[in-house]
PDB file of C-alpha atoms in Angstrom:
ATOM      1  CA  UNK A 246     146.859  54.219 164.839  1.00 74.00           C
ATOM      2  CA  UNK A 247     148.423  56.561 162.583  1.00 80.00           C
ATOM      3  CA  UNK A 248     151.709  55.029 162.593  1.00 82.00           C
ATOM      4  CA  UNK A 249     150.788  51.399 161.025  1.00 84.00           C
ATOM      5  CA  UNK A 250     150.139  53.538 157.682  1.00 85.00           C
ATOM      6  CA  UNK A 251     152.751  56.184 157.872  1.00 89.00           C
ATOM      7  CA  UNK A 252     155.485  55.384 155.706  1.00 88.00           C
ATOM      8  CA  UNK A 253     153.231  54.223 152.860  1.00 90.00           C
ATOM      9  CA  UNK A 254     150.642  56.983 153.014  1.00 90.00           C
ATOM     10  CA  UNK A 255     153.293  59.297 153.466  1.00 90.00           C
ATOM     11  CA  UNK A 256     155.797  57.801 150.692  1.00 90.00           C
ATOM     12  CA  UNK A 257     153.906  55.653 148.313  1.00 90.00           C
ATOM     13  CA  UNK A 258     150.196  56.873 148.705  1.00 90.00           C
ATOM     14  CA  UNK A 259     147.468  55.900 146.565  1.00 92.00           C
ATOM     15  CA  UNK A 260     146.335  58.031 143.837  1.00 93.00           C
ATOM     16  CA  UNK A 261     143.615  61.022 144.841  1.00 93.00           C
ATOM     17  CA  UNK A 262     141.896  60.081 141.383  1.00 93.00           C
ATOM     18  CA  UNK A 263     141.297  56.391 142.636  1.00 91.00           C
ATOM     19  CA  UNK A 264     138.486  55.203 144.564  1.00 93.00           C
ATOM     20  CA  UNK A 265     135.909  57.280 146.381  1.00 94.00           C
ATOM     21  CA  UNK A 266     136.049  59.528 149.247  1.00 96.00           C
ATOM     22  CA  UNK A 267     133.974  59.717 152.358  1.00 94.00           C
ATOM     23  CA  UNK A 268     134.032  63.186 154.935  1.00 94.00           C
ATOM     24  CA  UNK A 269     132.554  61.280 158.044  1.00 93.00           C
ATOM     25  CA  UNK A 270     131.464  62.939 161.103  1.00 92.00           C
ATOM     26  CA  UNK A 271     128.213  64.616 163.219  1.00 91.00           C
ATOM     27  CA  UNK A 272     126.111  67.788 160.930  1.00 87.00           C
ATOM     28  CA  UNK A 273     124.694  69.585 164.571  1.00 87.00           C
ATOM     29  CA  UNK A 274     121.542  70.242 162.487  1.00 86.00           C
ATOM     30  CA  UNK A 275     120.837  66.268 163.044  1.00 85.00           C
ATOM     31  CA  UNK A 276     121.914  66.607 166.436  1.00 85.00           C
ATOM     32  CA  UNK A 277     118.740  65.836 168.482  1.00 88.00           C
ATOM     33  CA  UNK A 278     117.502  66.523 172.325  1.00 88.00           C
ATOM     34  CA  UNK A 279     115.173  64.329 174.076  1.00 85.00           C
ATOM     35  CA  UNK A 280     113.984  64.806 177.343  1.00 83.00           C
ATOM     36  CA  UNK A 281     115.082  63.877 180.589  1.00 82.00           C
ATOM     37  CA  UNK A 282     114.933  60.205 181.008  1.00 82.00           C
ATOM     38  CA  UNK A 283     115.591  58.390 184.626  1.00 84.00           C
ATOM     39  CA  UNK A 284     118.429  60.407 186.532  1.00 87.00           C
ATOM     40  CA  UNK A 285     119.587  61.975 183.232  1.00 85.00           C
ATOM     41  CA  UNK A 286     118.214  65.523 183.174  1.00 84.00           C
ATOM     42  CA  UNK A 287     118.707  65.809 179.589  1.00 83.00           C
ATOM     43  CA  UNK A 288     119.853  63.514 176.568  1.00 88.00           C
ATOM     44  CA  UNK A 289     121.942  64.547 173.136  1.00 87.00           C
ATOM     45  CA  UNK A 290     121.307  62.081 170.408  1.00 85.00           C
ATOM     46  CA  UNK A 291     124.091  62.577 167.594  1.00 87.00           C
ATOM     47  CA  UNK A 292     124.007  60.946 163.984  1.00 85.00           C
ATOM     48  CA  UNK A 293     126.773  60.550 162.256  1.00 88.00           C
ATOM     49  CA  UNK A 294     126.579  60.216 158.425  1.00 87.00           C
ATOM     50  CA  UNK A 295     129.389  60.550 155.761  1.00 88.00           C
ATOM     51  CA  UNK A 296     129.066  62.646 152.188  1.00 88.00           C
ATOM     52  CA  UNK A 297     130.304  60.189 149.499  1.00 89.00           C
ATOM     53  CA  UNK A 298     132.423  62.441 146.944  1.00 89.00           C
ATOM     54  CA  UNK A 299     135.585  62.621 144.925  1.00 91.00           C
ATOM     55  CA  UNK A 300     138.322  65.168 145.232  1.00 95.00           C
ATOM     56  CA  UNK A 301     137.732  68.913 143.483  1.00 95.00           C
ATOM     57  CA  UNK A 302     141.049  69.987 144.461  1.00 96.00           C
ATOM     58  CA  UNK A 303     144.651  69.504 146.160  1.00 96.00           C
ATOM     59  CA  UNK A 304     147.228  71.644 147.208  1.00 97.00           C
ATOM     60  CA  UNK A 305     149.999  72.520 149.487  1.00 96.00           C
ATOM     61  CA  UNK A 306     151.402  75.392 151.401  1.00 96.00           C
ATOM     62  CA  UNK A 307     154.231  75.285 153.559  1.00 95.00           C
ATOM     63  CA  UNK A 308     154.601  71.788 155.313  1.00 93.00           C
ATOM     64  CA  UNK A 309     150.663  71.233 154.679  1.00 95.00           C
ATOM     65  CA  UNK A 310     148.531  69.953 152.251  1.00 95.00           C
ATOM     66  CA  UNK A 311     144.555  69.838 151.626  1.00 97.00           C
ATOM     67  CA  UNK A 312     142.288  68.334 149.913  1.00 97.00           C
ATOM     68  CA  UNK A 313     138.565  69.736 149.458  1.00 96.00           C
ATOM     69  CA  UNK A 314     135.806  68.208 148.095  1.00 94.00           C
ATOM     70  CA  UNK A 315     132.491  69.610 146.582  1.00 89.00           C
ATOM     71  CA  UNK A 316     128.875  68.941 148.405  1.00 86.00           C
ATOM     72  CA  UNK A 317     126.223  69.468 145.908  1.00 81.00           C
ATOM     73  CA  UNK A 318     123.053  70.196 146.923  1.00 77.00           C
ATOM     74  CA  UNK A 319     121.211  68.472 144.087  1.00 73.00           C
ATOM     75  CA  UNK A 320     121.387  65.739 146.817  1.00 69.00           C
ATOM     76  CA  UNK A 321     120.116  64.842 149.868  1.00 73.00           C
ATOM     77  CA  UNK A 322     122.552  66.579 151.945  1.00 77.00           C
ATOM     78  CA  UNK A 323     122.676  68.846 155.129  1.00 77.00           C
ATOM     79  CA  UNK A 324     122.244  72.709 154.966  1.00 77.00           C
ATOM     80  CA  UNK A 325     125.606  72.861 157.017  1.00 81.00           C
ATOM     81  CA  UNK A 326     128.483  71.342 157.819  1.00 84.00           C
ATOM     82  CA  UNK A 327     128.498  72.535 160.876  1.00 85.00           C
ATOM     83  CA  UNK A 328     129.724  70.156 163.898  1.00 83.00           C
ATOM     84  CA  UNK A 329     131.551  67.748 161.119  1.00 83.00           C
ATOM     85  CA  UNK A 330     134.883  70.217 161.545  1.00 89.00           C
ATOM     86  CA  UNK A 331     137.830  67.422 162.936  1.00 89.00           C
ATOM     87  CA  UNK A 332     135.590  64.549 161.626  1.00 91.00           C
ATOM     88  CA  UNK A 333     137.654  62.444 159.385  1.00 94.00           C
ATOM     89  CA  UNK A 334     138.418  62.106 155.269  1.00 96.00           C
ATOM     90  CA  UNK A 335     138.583  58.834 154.655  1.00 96.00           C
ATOM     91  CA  UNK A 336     140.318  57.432 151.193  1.00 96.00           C
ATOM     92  CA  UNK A 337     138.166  54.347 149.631  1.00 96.00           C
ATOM     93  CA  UNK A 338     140.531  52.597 147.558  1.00 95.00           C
ATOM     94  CA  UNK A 339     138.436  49.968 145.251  1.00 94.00           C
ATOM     95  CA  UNK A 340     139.808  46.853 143.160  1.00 91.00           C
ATOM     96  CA  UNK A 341     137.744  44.717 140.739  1.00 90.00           C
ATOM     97  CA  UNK A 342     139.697  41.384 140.484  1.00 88.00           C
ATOM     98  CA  UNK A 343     139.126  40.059 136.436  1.00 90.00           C
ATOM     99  CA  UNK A 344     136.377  37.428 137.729  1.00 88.00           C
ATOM    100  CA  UNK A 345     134.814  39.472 140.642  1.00 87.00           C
ATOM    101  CA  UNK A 346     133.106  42.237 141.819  1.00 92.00           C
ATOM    102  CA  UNK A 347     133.661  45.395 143.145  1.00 92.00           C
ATOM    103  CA  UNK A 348     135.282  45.136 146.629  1.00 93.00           C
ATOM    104  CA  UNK A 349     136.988  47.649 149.131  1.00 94.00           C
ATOM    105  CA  UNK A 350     141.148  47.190 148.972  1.00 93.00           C
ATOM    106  CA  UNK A 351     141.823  49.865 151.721  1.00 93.00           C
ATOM    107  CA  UNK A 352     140.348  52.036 154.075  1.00 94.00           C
ATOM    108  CA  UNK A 353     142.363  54.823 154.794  1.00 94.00           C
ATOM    109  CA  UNK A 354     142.179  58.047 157.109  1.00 94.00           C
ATOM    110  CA  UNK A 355     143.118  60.483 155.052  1.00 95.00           C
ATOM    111  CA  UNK A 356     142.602  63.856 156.501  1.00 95.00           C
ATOM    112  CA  UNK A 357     141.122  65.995 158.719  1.00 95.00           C
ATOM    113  CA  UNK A 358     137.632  68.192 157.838  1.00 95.00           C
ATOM    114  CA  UNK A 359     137.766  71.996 159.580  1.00 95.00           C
ATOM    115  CA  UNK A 360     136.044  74.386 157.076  1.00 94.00           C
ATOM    116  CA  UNK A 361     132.890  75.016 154.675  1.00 91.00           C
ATOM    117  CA  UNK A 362     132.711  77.560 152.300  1.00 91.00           C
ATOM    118  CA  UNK A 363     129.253  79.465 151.865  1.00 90.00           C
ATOM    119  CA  UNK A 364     126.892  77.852 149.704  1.00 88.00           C
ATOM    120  CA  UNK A 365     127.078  79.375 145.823  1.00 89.00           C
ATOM    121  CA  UNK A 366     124.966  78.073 143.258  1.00 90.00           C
ATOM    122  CA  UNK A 367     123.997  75.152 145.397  1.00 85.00           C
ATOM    123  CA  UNK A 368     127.782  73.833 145.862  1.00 87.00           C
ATOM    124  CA  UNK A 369     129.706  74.209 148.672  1.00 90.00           C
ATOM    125  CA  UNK A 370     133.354  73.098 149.257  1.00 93.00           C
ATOM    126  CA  UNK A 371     134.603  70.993 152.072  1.00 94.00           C
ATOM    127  CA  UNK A 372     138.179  71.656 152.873  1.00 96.00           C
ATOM    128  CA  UNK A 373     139.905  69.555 154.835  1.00 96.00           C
ATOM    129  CA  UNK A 374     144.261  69.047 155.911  1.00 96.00           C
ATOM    130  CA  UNK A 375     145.629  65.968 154.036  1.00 95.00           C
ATOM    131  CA  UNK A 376     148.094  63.009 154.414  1.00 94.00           C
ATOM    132  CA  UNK A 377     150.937  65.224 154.858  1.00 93.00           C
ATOM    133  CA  UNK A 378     149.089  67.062 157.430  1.00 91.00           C
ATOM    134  CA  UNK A 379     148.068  64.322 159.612  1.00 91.00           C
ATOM    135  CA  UNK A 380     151.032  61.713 158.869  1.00 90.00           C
ATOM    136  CA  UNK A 381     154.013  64.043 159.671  1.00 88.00           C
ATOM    137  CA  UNK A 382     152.959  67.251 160.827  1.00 89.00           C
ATOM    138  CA  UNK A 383     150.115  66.439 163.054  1.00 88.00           C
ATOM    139  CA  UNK A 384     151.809  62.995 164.295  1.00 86.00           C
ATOM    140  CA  UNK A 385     155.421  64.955 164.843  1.00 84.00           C
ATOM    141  CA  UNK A 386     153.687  67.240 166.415  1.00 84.00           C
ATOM    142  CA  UNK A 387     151.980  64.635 169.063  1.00 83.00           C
ATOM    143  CA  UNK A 388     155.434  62.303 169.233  1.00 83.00           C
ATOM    144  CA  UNK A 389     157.070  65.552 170.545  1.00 83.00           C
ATOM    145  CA  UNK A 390     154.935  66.642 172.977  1.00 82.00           C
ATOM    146  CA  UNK A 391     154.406  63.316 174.352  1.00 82.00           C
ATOM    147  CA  UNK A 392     158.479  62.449 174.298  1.00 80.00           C
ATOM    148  CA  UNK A 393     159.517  65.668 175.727  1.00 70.00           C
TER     149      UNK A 393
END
């Protein structure tokens, strides 16, 4: 529900620099068919997975803003992004109380994935719209049309 966060992702949002960063969402190279089971003449088996990352770069231009993020295929990851375009960014905010471990302080939907660059020198950059993107523009966007 994107207006619970609003205000403070919009107005007091956490630090890109903190945390980790997770692009979540379905690579079609892992999308498997089986065959036809019962009355279903053919079955789609989708796995979802999420590239653990930190962000290479913001920006803005006009009312948006976008974050990207750098795949590195030194690891385990898939040849193409394919299929993960409108899967989600998700912000991992951490805390380490002075007597504790490691634990997660906030979850956070952060943006929006919708483009890969070509792969050079075994890196490729995921690009996705940011808070600003999704929090005002995108959620404007759906208030209006659904209040007109």
């Amino acid at each position: 529900n994107l207006s619970l966060d609003r205000h403070s992702v919009i107005n007091e949002p956490f630090d890109t620099k903190v945390g980790t960063w997770a692009v979540c969402g379905f690579p079609d190279e892992f999308t498997k068919e089986q065959e036809s089971i019962g009355c279903f003449d053919a079955i789609k088996r989708y796995e979802g997975n999420c590239l653990l990352g930190a962000i290479h770069k913001e920006y803005s231009s006009g009312n948006y803003d976008y974050l990207e993020l750098i795949a590195d295929y030194q690891n385990d990851l898939p040849l193409s992004f394919g299929g993960i375009s409108g899967g989600g960014l998700w912000h991992i905010v951490l805390e380490q109380p002075p007597q504790g471990c490691i634990r997660v302080k906030a979850m956070i939907l952060s943006g929006v994935v919708f483009y890969q660059s070509a792969p050079e020198n075994n890196i490729r950059s995921i690009k996705c719209h940011g808070r600003i993107s999704v929090y005002r523009m995108a959620y404007e966007h759906i208030t209006g049309f659904f209040n007109s």
